Amino acid sequence: MLENFAFYLSLVLLITFIIVLANKIQVAYPVLLVLAGLGISFIPGIPIIRIEPELIFLICLPPLLYEAAWTTSWKELWRWRRIIFSFAFVVVFFTAFSVAIFANYFIPGFSLALGFLLGGIVSPPDAVSSGAILKFVKVPKRLASILEGESLLNDASSLIIFRFATIAAATGQFIWMDAAGSFIWMCIGGVGIGVLIGYLFLKMHKFLPTDANTDMLLSLIAPFAMYLGAEELGASGVLGVVSGGLFLSYRNHDFLSSSSRLRAVTVWESFTFLLNGIVFMMIGLDLPEIVSGLGDTNIYTAIGYGVAVTAVLVVVRIFAGYAAVITTLVMRNFITVADPEPPGWKTPLIIGWTGMRGVVSLAAALSIPLFLEDGSPFPQRNLILFITFVVILLTLVIQGLTLPVLLKKFPPEDRDFIKSEKEIDYEIRNELAQVAITKIREDYADKIENFPTLKDQLQLWESRANSSEIIINYSEYKNIYSDIIESQRLWLVNKNREELLLDEEIIRKHLRLLDLQEEKLTIGN
């Protein structure tokens, strides 16, 4: 036990060094972590790592989805809802269907049900991989928003396909009417249960006498409650976490204090950083266990199947990217679309090349039952698992390393923001100062002479000067200053909700600055 603990602790330390190296050389850390795990797995005497599917689905997936939902812009998600939902559901189903047809015709022993099972496993791109790669290359806001939104939802659709395909492969039966009813409930029920549980947590945050520490505990419990609540009622736990997380994120300024929001950012970034590092390292470490399960299957033949399935996935996704453009150009004649102008040929190509697969695919493959109900081995389980591993490895390494080059070679045009980020930032800074000046002049004109520091602060906003006056009655001054900050915060939130093309990242930066200003008042007291 002590030796294994030391090994796992060493792994965490190694993960930290690898991510530092990845940031230094500007390579997506999932790529290096998987390759490092592969290298370590060949070292003699290394303990065999077995990934438990329940560990991924219950321990890792809910918090990772929840954190992604909190950092996703609801405004951008709604703006690009049609293409996001088409990629998260329609493209995932089409991808699974394409893999099913290929496997049924070209891989011996694969029925259509087993092909759909494999397709459901490998169809969803991994959010973490794309995000880690896009961090090093500037891409248009619309492209990043589409990829973020898709990654929130595609796990749900793929796991629904996986669930139905597993039943069909195990029983040999598939009743369309029952499947359609179950699918509708899994989607609608998952969203409804997630929002309901999110609403309950909002009320707990709002009416219980919580502080920053208890707020953090509630936020850590929330994704697991949403996931388990939906799954226990037969709905989609993924959609439960995503919908609940989006609901709470949109309302977070209604029930969290500035201290809680600041702490949440730090805690959640560190928590998901650790989870992502562990799961990608474990993918590489799991290779010996996966290879040993092939049995009599020739490993080179199995690799060939994996390469072929990867090629199918890449081609289908690129095709879907251009099909989405054509559909938009046709539908703009009948409905109002988010962007009536054609995006050109570069954006669909980039979207098509961002199909890196990750740990959810491997966890789904590992969760295939070992035996059927009659006690016989589940057909082709080990080959499905190996193909999934090859797909993850190839998409992470090949697409992960070439995507930055592709983005630099064919940079997509950004037509959303005419003004530069610095110009928008400067305008908001000045407008925030004007909000504060107006608040002071209208509500606290009689207090200006009583509080030298308030007067200095007014002069700071008016002339960007500094002051070091001592506050005599700090408590009253703090209340006034807090009220001013709250006015600025409400103005920012309303401006973000009203102006569709305003970059939300800039808004969030200024909201955090306001939180920091309010936190300074607490520290100064």
PDB file of N, CA and C in Angstrom, residues 216-249:
ATOM      1  N   MET A 216     -17.823  27.064  -1.070  1.00  0.00           N
ATOM      2  CA  MET A 216     -16.978  26.185  -1.869  1.00  0.00           C
ATOM      3  C   MET A 216     -17.377  24.719  -1.693  1.00  0.00           C
ATOM      4  N   LEU A 217     -17.695  24.321  -0.458  1.00  0.00           N
ATOM      5  CA  LEU A 217     -18.128  22.939  -0.223  1.00  0.00           C
ATOM      6  C   LEU A 217     -19.410  22.634  -0.989  1.00  0.00           C
ATOM      7  N   LEU A 218     -20.350  23.558  -0.973  1.00  0.00           N
ATOM      8  CA  LEU A 218     -21.602  23.354  -1.710  1.00  0.00           C
ATOM      9  C   LEU A 218     -21.341  23.265  -3.212  1.00  0.00           C
ATOM     10  N   SER A 219     -20.423  24.093  -3.704  1.00  0.00           N
ATOM     11  CA  SER A 219     -20.136  24.057  -5.140  1.00  0.00           C
ATOM     12  C   SER A 219     -19.448  22.748  -5.542  1.00  0.00           C
ATOM     13  N   LEU A 220     -18.682  22.161  -4.635  1.00  0.00           N
ATOM     14  CA  LEU A 220     -18.037  20.877  -4.931  1.00  0.00           C
ATOM     15  C   LEU A 220     -19.036  19.721  -4.881  1.00  0.00           C
ATOM     16  N   ILE A 221     -20.061  19.855  -4.053  1.00  0.00           N
ATOM     17  CA  ILE A 221     -21.076  18.806  -3.938  1.00  0.00           C
ATOM     18  C   ILE A 221     -22.064  18.864  -5.103  1.00  0.00           C
ATOM     19  N   ALA A 222     -22.346  20.065  -5.599  1.00  0.00           N
ATOM     20  CA  ALA A 222     -23.406  20.280  -6.590  1.00  0.00           C
ATOM     21  C   ALA A 222     -23.303  19.384  -7.825  1.00  0.00           C
ATOM     22  N   PRO A 223     -22.138  19.288  -8.511  1.00  0.00           N
ATOM     23  CA  PRO A 223     -22.108  18.475  -9.739  1.00  0.00           C
ATOM     24  C   PRO A 223     -22.398  17.003  -9.491  1.00  0.00           C
ATOM     25  N   PHE A 224     -21.952  16.483  -8.354  1.00  0.00           N
ATOM     26  CA  PHE A 224     -22.222  15.071  -8.056  1.00  0.00           C
ATOM     27  C   PHE A 224     -23.704  14.855  -7.762  1.00  0.00           C
ATOM     28  N   ALA A 225     -24.313  15.810  -7.071  1.00  0.00           N
ATOM     29  CA  ALA A 225     -25.751  15.712  -6.798  1.00  0.00           C
ATOM     30  C   ALA A 225     -26.549  15.758  -8.101  1.00  0.00           C
ATOM     31  N   MET A 226     -26.168  16.638  -9.015  1.00  0.00           N
ATOM     32  CA  MET A 226     -26.866  16.735 -10.302  1.00  0.00           C
ATOM     33  C   MET A 226     -26.706  15.459 -11.118  1.00  0.00           C
ATOM     34  N   TYR A 227     -25.491  14.930 -11.162  1.00  0.00           N
ATOM     35  CA  TYR A 227     -25.228  13.722 -11.955  1.00  0.00           C
ATOM     36  C   TYR A 227     -25.972  12.518 -11.385  1.00  0.00           C
ATOM     37  N   LEU A 228     -25.848  12.307 -10.087  1.00  0.00           N
ATOM     38  CA  LEU A 228     -26.493  11.153  -9.456  1.00  0.00           C
ATOM     39  C   LEU A 228     -28.010  11.276  -9.509  1.00  0.00           C
ATOM     40  N   GLY A 229     -28.521  12.496  -9.284  1.00  0.00           N
ATOM     41  CA  GLY A 229     -29.965  12.696  -9.315  1.00  0.00           C
ATOM     42  C   GLY A 229     -30.560  12.339 -10.666  1.00  0.00           C
ATOM     43  N   ALA A 230     -29.898  12.765 -11.738  1.00  0.00           N
ATOM     44  CA  ALA A 230     -30.396  12.456 -13.084  1.00  0.00           C
ATOM     45  C   ALA A 230     -30.247  10.971 -13.404  1.00  0.00           C
ATOM     46  N   GLU A 231     -29.094  10.391 -13.087  1.00  0.00           N
ATOM     47  CA  GLU A 231     -28.859   8.986 -13.410  1.00  0.00           C
ATOM     48  C   GLU A 231     -29.800   8.058 -12.645  1.00  0.00           C
ATOM     49  N   GLU A 232     -30.078   8.377 -11.386  1.00  0.00           N
ATOM     50  CA  GLU A 232     -30.971   7.529 -10.595  1.00  0.00           C
ATOM     51  C   GLU A 232     -32.388   7.515 -11.155  1.00  0.00           C
ATOM     52  N   LEU A 233     -32.775   8.570 -11.853  1.00  0.00           N
ATOM     53  CA  LEU A 233     -34.117   8.647 -12.430  1.00  0.00           C
ATOM     54  C   LEU A 233     -34.123   8.271 -13.911  1.00  0.00           C
ATOM     55  N   GLY A 234     -33.030   7.677 -14.378  1.00  0.00           N
ATOM     56  CA  GLY A 234     -32.967   7.194 -15.755  1.00  0.00           C
ATOM     57  C   GLY A 234     -32.727   8.271 -16.790  1.00  0.00           C
ATOM     58  N   ALA A 235     -32.338   9.454 -16.375  1.00  0.00           N
ATOM     59  CA  ALA A 235     -32.062  10.555 -17.304  1.00  0.00           C
ATOM     60  C   ALA A 235     -30.552  10.668 -17.523  1.00  0.00           C
ATOM     61  N   SER A 236     -30.158  11.640 -18.325  1.00  0.00           N
ATOM     62  CA  SER A 236     -28.741  11.823 -18.631  1.00  0.00           C
ATOM     63  C   SER A 236     -28.060  12.635 -17.538  1.00  0.00           C
ATOM     64  N   GLY A 237     -27.117  12.007 -16.847  1.00  0.00           N
ATOM     65  CA  GLY A 237     -26.363  12.714 -15.817  1.00  0.00           C
ATOM     66  C   GLY A 237     -25.508  13.824 -16.394  1.00  0.00           C
ATOM     67  N   VAL A 238     -24.996  13.621 -17.620  1.00  0.00           N
ATOM     68  CA  VAL A 238     -24.172  14.648 -18.262  1.00  0.00           C
ATOM     69  C   VAL A 238     -24.992  15.915 -18.506  1.00  0.00           C
ATOM     70  N   LEU A 239     -26.194  15.754 -19.079  1.00  0.00           N
ATOM     71  CA  LEU A 239     -27.045  16.917 -19.312  1.00  0.00           C
ATOM     72  C   LEU A 239     -27.491  17.551 -17.994  1.00  0.00           C
ATOM     73  N   GLY A 240     -27.658  16.723 -16.957  1.00  0.00           N
ATOM     74  CA  GLY A 240     -28.009  17.256 -15.642  1.00  0.00           C
ATOM     75  C   GLY A 240     -26.939  18.190 -15.109  1.00  0.00           C
ATOM     76  N   VAL A 241     -25.677  17.767 -15.209  1.00  0.00           N
ATOM     77  CA  VAL A 241     -24.569  18.591 -14.717  1.00  0.00           C
ATOM     78  C   VAL A 241     -24.415  19.855 -15.565  1.00  0.00           C
ATOM     79  N   VAL A 242     -24.493  19.692 -16.883  1.00  0.00           N
ATOM     80  CA  VAL A 242     -24.310  20.825 -17.782  1.00  0.00           C
ATOM     81  C   VAL A 242     -25.407  21.872 -17.578  1.00  0.00           C
ATOM     82  N   SER A 243     -26.670  21.435 -17.549  1.00  0.00           N
ATOM     83  CA  SER A 243     -27.770  22.389 -17.396  1.00  0.00           C
ATOM     84  C   SER A 243     -27.748  23.047 -16.025  1.00  0.00           C
ATOM     85  N   GLY A 244     -27.494  22.269 -14.978  1.00  0.00           N
ATOM     86  CA  GLY A 244     -27.402  22.841 -13.639  1.00  0.00           C
ATOM     87  C   GLY A 244     -26.232  23.796 -13.497  1.00  0.00           C
ATOM     88  N   GLY A 245     -25.093  23.433 -14.088  1.00  0.00           N
ATOM     89  CA  GLY A 245     -23.924  24.307 -14.031  1.00  0.00           C
ATOM     90  C   GLY A 245     -24.144  25.611 -14.777  1.00  0.00           C
ATOM     91  N   LEU A 246     -24.773  25.551 -15.954  1.00  0.00           N
ATOM     92  CA  LEU A 246     -25.070  26.762 -16.709  1.00  0.00           C
ATOM     93  C   LEU A 246     -26.046  27.658 -15.949  1.00  0.00           C
ATOM     94  N   PHE A 247     -27.049  27.039 -15.307  1.00  0.00           N
ATOM     95  CA  PHE A 247     -28.033  27.808 -14.544  1.00  0.00           C
ATOM     96  C   PHE A 247     -27.370  28.565 -13.392  1.00  0.00           C
ATOM     97  N   LEU A 248     -26.526  27.878 -12.635  1.00  0.00           N
ATOM     98  CA  LEU A 248     -25.871  28.519 -11.502  1.00  0.00           C
ATOM     99  C   LEU A 248     -24.834  29.543 -11.960  1.00  0.00           C
ATOM    100  N   SER A 249     -24.146  29.257 -13.049  1.00  0.00           N
ATOM    101  CA  SER A 249     -23.157  30.192 -13.561  1.00  0.00           C
ATOM    102  C   SER A 249     -23.821  31.504 -13.984  1.00  0.00           C
TER     103      SER A 249
END
